[in-house]
Every structure is written in C-alpha cells, then in structure tokens.
Amino acid sequence: MLISSYNLKNVGDTLMVVLREDVEQQGSELKNNVVRIFDKKSNATLGFNFLKISEALPNLIGNGQVFLTEDQVERLNELIASAGFDDKLVLDEDPKFVVGYVAESTEHPDSDHLHVTKIQVNNNEMLDIVCGAPNIEQGQLVVVAKVGAMMPTGAIIWPGKLRGIESYGMVSSAQELGIPNAPTAHGILVLDDKTNHVGDAFDFEKAAKLFA
C-alpha cells in the first residue's frame, strides 16, 4: 500500500506517504528532511513525511491525493536511504476508485438499513462490502472506493467491520466522490452500462459532466 498526498497551500511543501493504518501509539523520527512515522509497539513503519519535497520532486503538483510515478518513487527511496532508514517504497499502480458490479445484495442480519454485498471490481476481484445506501441493488454498476483510496475529505478507506460483518471498501455517492453539483439526497451513484465497464478506473472528469 502506498497512499500519497500533497497540499502546498494548506500543509506546506511536504509530501505525506501512508503505508499502513494509524495506530494509537505512534512515534516519529526526523533525519535529513525525512520523517519516519512508526508503531511504537512493533516498530513497523506507518508512513513518511518528506519535508521540502519540491527540492527533490520539483514537478510535483497536487491538492490532495497524488499518484506517484515510478521515477518519483525511486527518488523517494533515495531520500529514505540517504536518511539512514531501511524501508523501501513500492509503486502502487492499482486504481483505487473503480467501476464495480453488484453481484449480490442481501439485508444485513443485524441492521434494518445496511446491506451486505459482493461486488466485482478490477482483476476479477470480488469484494465483500457493507453498504448503507437505500438505493443499492443487485445488478447495478457502482463506484467502489477500494481499500487504500483517499476520499476528497482526506479520509482513507481501510478494511473494517459494520455490525460484525467485515467490509473491504465503500460504495460511493456522487457527493462522497466530490463531484460538483452532486445531489445531497442519501444514495450511491449508479452508473449506466453503456459507457462504463466493470473494472474500469472511475473517470472523475467524465463524472463532473453528470450534474453540470
């Protein structure tokens, strides 16, 4: 997992890289403008903050999540090594917002509004996702934020449990995806099957025209 974000205006010239979910007891150590964030109990690396990153990656642009290139990841690994840390970043090219097909949708056994779904995404992967949207139905094409996706709010999607049922992703509404002029009514974004295909990376630019 490699989740990166950059926001020069609000955060400063710092690239934040998340590798694992947050834990309660975190530590950090700074060396050569590289901050390693780690789990105090296991010493596992949770992520890195790269300070003054424009000096190393002068072409980096972003206002939230950024998707690094192979060359950029290689440069970050050089910074990590020169700071004396042993970790090595691995490029993650798997799209995190994808078109999914609702193969199954049943009522949650311990809830009057949640649904337990099986959703096919890219690479023929089938995800178990608990969804609270009232309009979800079997047979739909939907937008799935997979584990590792960063929402426009900055929240990261991790595996979790809802009322005792494991869930590996989130079926998203237009508003949750940050689509301009999205309706405020509670409900997921349902895609047409003429211009969308299971496993495709979700096209945010195309989606922006839906409510224009």
GROMACS .gro file of C-alpha atoms in nm:
model
  212
    1MET     CA    1   0.000   0.000   0.000
    2LEU     CA    2   0.129   0.344  -0.091
    3ILE     CA    3  -0.102   0.643  -0.041
    4SER     CA    4   0.043   0.987  -0.109
    5SER     CA    5  -0.092   1.337  -0.061
    6TYR     CA    6   0.042   1.686  -0.125
    7ASN     CA    7  -0.123   2.019  -0.048
    8LEU     CA    8   0.119   2.309  -0.070
    9LYS     CA    9  -0.134   2.578   0.027
   10ASN     CA   10  -0.276   2.418   0.342
   11VAL     CA   11   0.001   2.184   0.459
   12GLY     CA   12   0.319   2.330   0.315
   13ASP     CA   13   0.589   2.176   0.098
   14THR     CA   14   0.550   1.830   0.250
   15LEU     CA   15   0.464   1.504   0.076
   16MET     CA   16   0.282   1.267   0.309
   17VAL     CA   17   0.305   0.895   0.234
   18VAL     CA   18   0.087   0.644   0.420
   19LEU     CA   19   0.182   0.276   0.420
   20ARG     CA   20  -0.035   0.133   0.698
   21GLU     CA   21  -0.339   0.225   0.903
   22ASP     CA   22  -0.289   0.454   1.201
   23VAL     CA   23  -0.237   0.308   1.547
   24GLU     CA   24  -0.290   0.466   1.888
   25GLN     CA   25   0.076   0.475   1.993
   26GLN     CA   26   0.281   0.639   1.720
   27GLY     CA   27   0.636   0.764   1.718
   28SER     CA   28   0.837   0.968   1.470
   29GLU     CA   29   1.200   1.038   1.388
   30LEU     CA   30   1.341   1.307   1.163
   31LYS     CA   31   1.655   1.267   0.953
   32ASN     CA   32   1.757   1.486   0.657
   33ASN     CA   33   1.405   1.624   0.599
   34VAL     CA   34   1.258   1.274   0.607
   35VAL     CA   35   1.020   1.194   0.893
   36ARG     CA   36   0.956   0.826   0.959
   37ILE     CA   37   0.629   0.756   1.141
   38PHE     CA   38   0.614   0.422   1.319
   39ASP     CA   39   0.417   0.200   1.555
   40LYS     CA   40   0.577   0.227   1.899
   41LYS     CA   41   0.478  -0.129   1.989
   42SER     CA   42   0.600  -0.314   1.680
   43ASN     CA   43   0.832  -0.051   1.528
   44ALA     CA   44   0.656  -0.111   1.193
   45THR     CA   45   0.676   0.188   0.963
   46LEU     CA   46   0.336   0.353   0.915
   47GLY     CA   47   0.448   0.617   0.666
   48PHE     CA   48   0.680   0.904   0.585
   49ASN     CA   49   0.664   1.282   0.561
   50PHE     CA   50   0.908   1.429   0.312
   51LEU     CA   51   0.984   1.792   0.402
   52LYS     CA   52   1.084   2.050   0.138
   53ILE     CA   53   0.981   1.791  -0.121
   54SER     CA   54   0.988   2.037  -0.413
   55GLU     CA   55   1.368   2.032  -0.391
   56ALA     CA   56   1.365   1.659  -0.475
   57LEU     CA   57   1.047   1.645  -0.686
   58PRO     CA   58   1.024   1.990  -0.849
   59ASN     CA   59   0.735   1.893  -1.077
   60LEU     CA   60   0.510   1.760  -0.803
   61ILE     CA   61   0.161   1.912  -0.825
   62GLY     CA   62  -0.141   1.829  -0.616
   63ASN     CA   63  -0.418   1.940  -0.389
   64GLY     CA   64  -0.489   1.617  -0.205
   65GLN     CA   65  -0.407   1.264  -0.313
   66VAL     CA   66  -0.131   1.236  -0.572
   67PHE     CA   67  -0.035   0.933  -0.779
   68LEU     CA   68   0.340   0.898  -0.798
   69THR     CA   69   0.535   0.776  -1.099
   70GLU     CA   70   0.797   0.504  -1.091
   71ASP     CA   71   1.072   0.766  -1.117
   72GLN     CA   72   0.926   0.967  -0.829
   73VAL     CA   73   0.906   0.660  -0.605
   74GLU     CA   74   1.267   0.578  -0.691
   75ARG     CA   75   1.370   0.930  -0.590
   76LEU     CA   76   1.184   0.898  -0.260
   77ASN     CA   77   1.364   0.570  -0.194
   78GLU     CA   78   1.692   0.751  -0.247
   79LEU     CA   79   1.588   1.008   0.015
   80ILE     CA   80   1.489   0.732   0.258
   81ALA     CA   81   1.820   0.552   0.210
   82SER     CA   82   2.028   0.869   0.243
   83ALA     CA   83   1.847   0.944   0.571
   84GLY     CA   84   1.957   0.605   0.703
   85PHE     CA   85   1.619   0.431   0.708
   86ASP     CA   86   1.585   0.071   0.589
   87ASP     CA   87   1.238   0.093   0.434
   88LYS     CA   88   1.171   0.086   0.061
   89LEU     CA   89   0.858   0.217  -0.107
   90VAL     CA   90   0.688   0.006  -0.374
   91LEU     CA   91   0.491   0.172  -0.654
   92ASP     CA   92   0.117   0.102  -0.631
   93GLU     CA   93  -0.049   0.137  -0.972
   94ASP     CA   94  -0.376  -0.035  -0.880
   95PRO     CA   95  -0.663   0.216  -0.928
   96LYS     CA   96  -0.846   0.281  -0.604
   97PHE     CA   97  -1.173   0.418  -0.747
   98VAL     CA   98  -1.317   0.165  -0.988
   99VAL     CA   99  -1.642   0.067  -1.157
  100GLY     CA  100  -1.792  -0.229  -0.973
  101TYR     CA  101  -2.077  -0.469  -1.045
  102VAL     CA  102  -2.313  -0.556  -0.761
  103ALA     CA  103  -2.323  -0.936  -0.793
  104GLU     CA  104  -2.514  -0.988  -0.466
  105SER     CA  105  -2.700  -0.768  -0.221
  106THR     CA  106  -2.874  -0.902   0.088
  107GLU     CA  107  -3.006  -0.744   0.405
  108HIS     CA  108  -2.766  -0.724   0.697
  109PRO     CA  109  -2.873  -0.976   0.964
  110ASP     CA  110  -2.826  -0.722   1.243
  111SER     CA  111  -2.948  -0.399   1.086
  112ASP     CA  112  -3.266  -0.256   0.938
  113HIS     CA  113  -3.087  -0.044   0.679
  114LEU     CA  114  -2.749  -0.198   0.596
  115HIS     CA  115  -2.688  -0.433   0.305
  116VAL     CA  116  -2.420  -0.699   0.266
  117THR     CA  117  -2.291  -0.703  -0.091
  118LYS     CA  118  -2.046  -0.886  -0.312
  119ILE     CA  119  -1.908  -0.653  -0.576
  120GLN     CA  120  -1.687  -0.747  -0.869
  121VAL     CA  121  -1.413  -0.493  -0.939
  122ASN     CA  122  -1.091  -0.489  -1.144
  123ASN     CA  123  -0.879  -0.801  -1.195
  124ASN     CA  124  -1.199  -1.007  -1.143
  125GLU     CA  125  -1.163  -0.943  -0.770
  126MET     CA  126  -1.480  -0.989  -0.564
  127LEU     CA  127  -1.512  -0.762  -0.261
  128ASP     CA  128  -1.738  -0.803   0.042
  129ILE     CA  129  -1.872  -0.455   0.120
  130VAL     CA  130  -2.132  -0.348   0.372
  131CYS     CA  131  -2.337  -0.059   0.232
  132GLY     CA  132  -2.596   0.163   0.397
  133ALA     CA  133  -2.735   0.329   0.084
  134PRO     CA  134  -3.110   0.278   0.037
  135ASN     CA  135  -3.084   0.252  -0.341
  136ILE     CA  136  -2.827  -0.026  -0.377
  137GLU     CA  137  -2.950  -0.327  -0.574
  138GLN     CA  138  -2.810  -0.638  -0.736
  139GLY     CA  139  -2.712  -0.585  -1.099
  140GLN     CA  140  -2.603  -0.222  -1.069
  141LEU     CA  141  -2.279  -0.064  -1.183
  142VAL     CA  142  -2.143   0.149  -0.900
  143VAL     CA  143  -1.831   0.336  -0.793
  144VAL     CA  144  -1.620   0.144  -0.542
  145ALA     CA  145  -1.358   0.315  -0.329
  146LYS     CA  146  -1.122   0.026  -0.263
  147VAL     CA  147  -0.900  -0.017   0.040
  148GLY     CA  148  -0.629   0.245   0.003
  149ALA     CA  149  -0.850   0.507  -0.159
  150MET     CA  150  -0.828   0.860  -0.025
  151MET     CA  151  -1.163   1.038  -0.028
  152PRO     CA  152  -1.186   1.412  -0.110
  153THR     CA  153  -1.220   1.477   0.264
  154GLY     CA  154  -0.879   1.319   0.321
  155ALA     CA  155  -1.026   1.008   0.485
  156ILE     CA  156  -0.861   0.681   0.381
  157ILE     CA  157  -1.057   0.363   0.319
  158TRP     CA  158  -0.935   0.072   0.531
  159PRO     CA  159  -1.082  -0.273   0.599
  160GLY     CA  160  -1.342  -0.261   0.873
  161LYS     CA  161  -1.649  -0.417   1.029
  162LEU     CA  162  -2.006  -0.290   1.034
  163ARG     CA  163  -2.230  -0.461   1.286
  164GLY     CA  164  -1.997  -0.762   1.292
  165ILE     CA  165  -1.965  -0.804   0.915
  166GLU     CA  166  -1.627  -0.743   0.752
  167SER     CA  167  -1.618  -0.482   0.476
  168TYR     CA  168  -1.339  -0.414   0.225
  169GLY     CA  169  -1.420  -0.087   0.056
  170MET     CA  170  -1.702   0.163   0.017
  171VAL     CA  171  -1.972   0.202  -0.246
  172SER     CA  172  -1.972   0.577  -0.300
  173SER     CA  173  -2.224   0.852  -0.363
  174ALA     CA  174  -2.160   1.139  -0.602
  175GLN     CA  175  -2.129   1.373  -0.305
  176GLU     CA  176  -1.874   1.149  -0.130
  177LEU     CA  177  -1.672   1.147  -0.452
  178GLY     CA  178  -1.665   1.526  -0.456
  179ILE     CA  179  -1.845   1.556  -0.789
  180PRO     CA  180  -1.956   1.918  -0.846
  181ASN     CA  181  -2.331   1.987  -0.805
  182ALA     CA  182  -2.388   1.635  -0.673
  183PRO     CA  183  -2.732   1.576  -0.517
  184THR     CA  184  -2.744   1.583  -0.139
  185ALA     CA  185  -3.002   1.305  -0.113
  186HIS     CA  186  -2.868   0.990   0.051
  187GLY     CA  187  -2.780   0.727  -0.208
  188ILE     CA  188  -2.495   0.580  -0.411
  189LEU     CA  189  -2.405   0.689  -0.764
  190VAL     CA  190  -2.544   0.432  -1.011
  191LEU     CA  191  -2.362   0.425  -1.346
  192ASP     CA  192  -2.503   0.345  -1.689
  193ASP     CA  193  -2.380   0.027  -1.856
  194LYS     CA  194  -2.328   0.184  -2.198
  195THR     CA  195  -2.024   0.397  -2.121
  196ASN     CA  196  -1.898   0.222  -1.808
  197HIS     CA  197  -1.746  -0.124  -1.772
  198VAL     CA  198  -1.666  -0.340  -1.472
  199GLY     CA  199  -1.310  -0.288  -1.353
  200ASP     CA  200  -1.253   0.044  -1.529
  201ALA     CA  201  -1.087   0.318  -1.327
  202PHE     CA  202  -1.357   0.568  -1.240
  203ASP     CA  203  -1.335   0.876  -1.464
  204PHE     CA  204  -1.379   1.180  -1.239
  205GLU     CA  205  -1.362   1.424  -1.532
  206LYS     CA  206  -1.642   1.247  -1.715
  207ALA     CA  207  -1.843   1.227  -1.394
  208ALA     CA  208  -1.816   1.604  -1.348
  209LYS     CA  209  -2.045   1.643  -1.651
  210LEU     CA  210  -2.322   1.434  -1.497
  211PHE     CA  211  -2.468   1.717  -1.290
  212ALA     CA  212  -2.344   2.016  -1.490
   0.00000   0.00000   0.00000
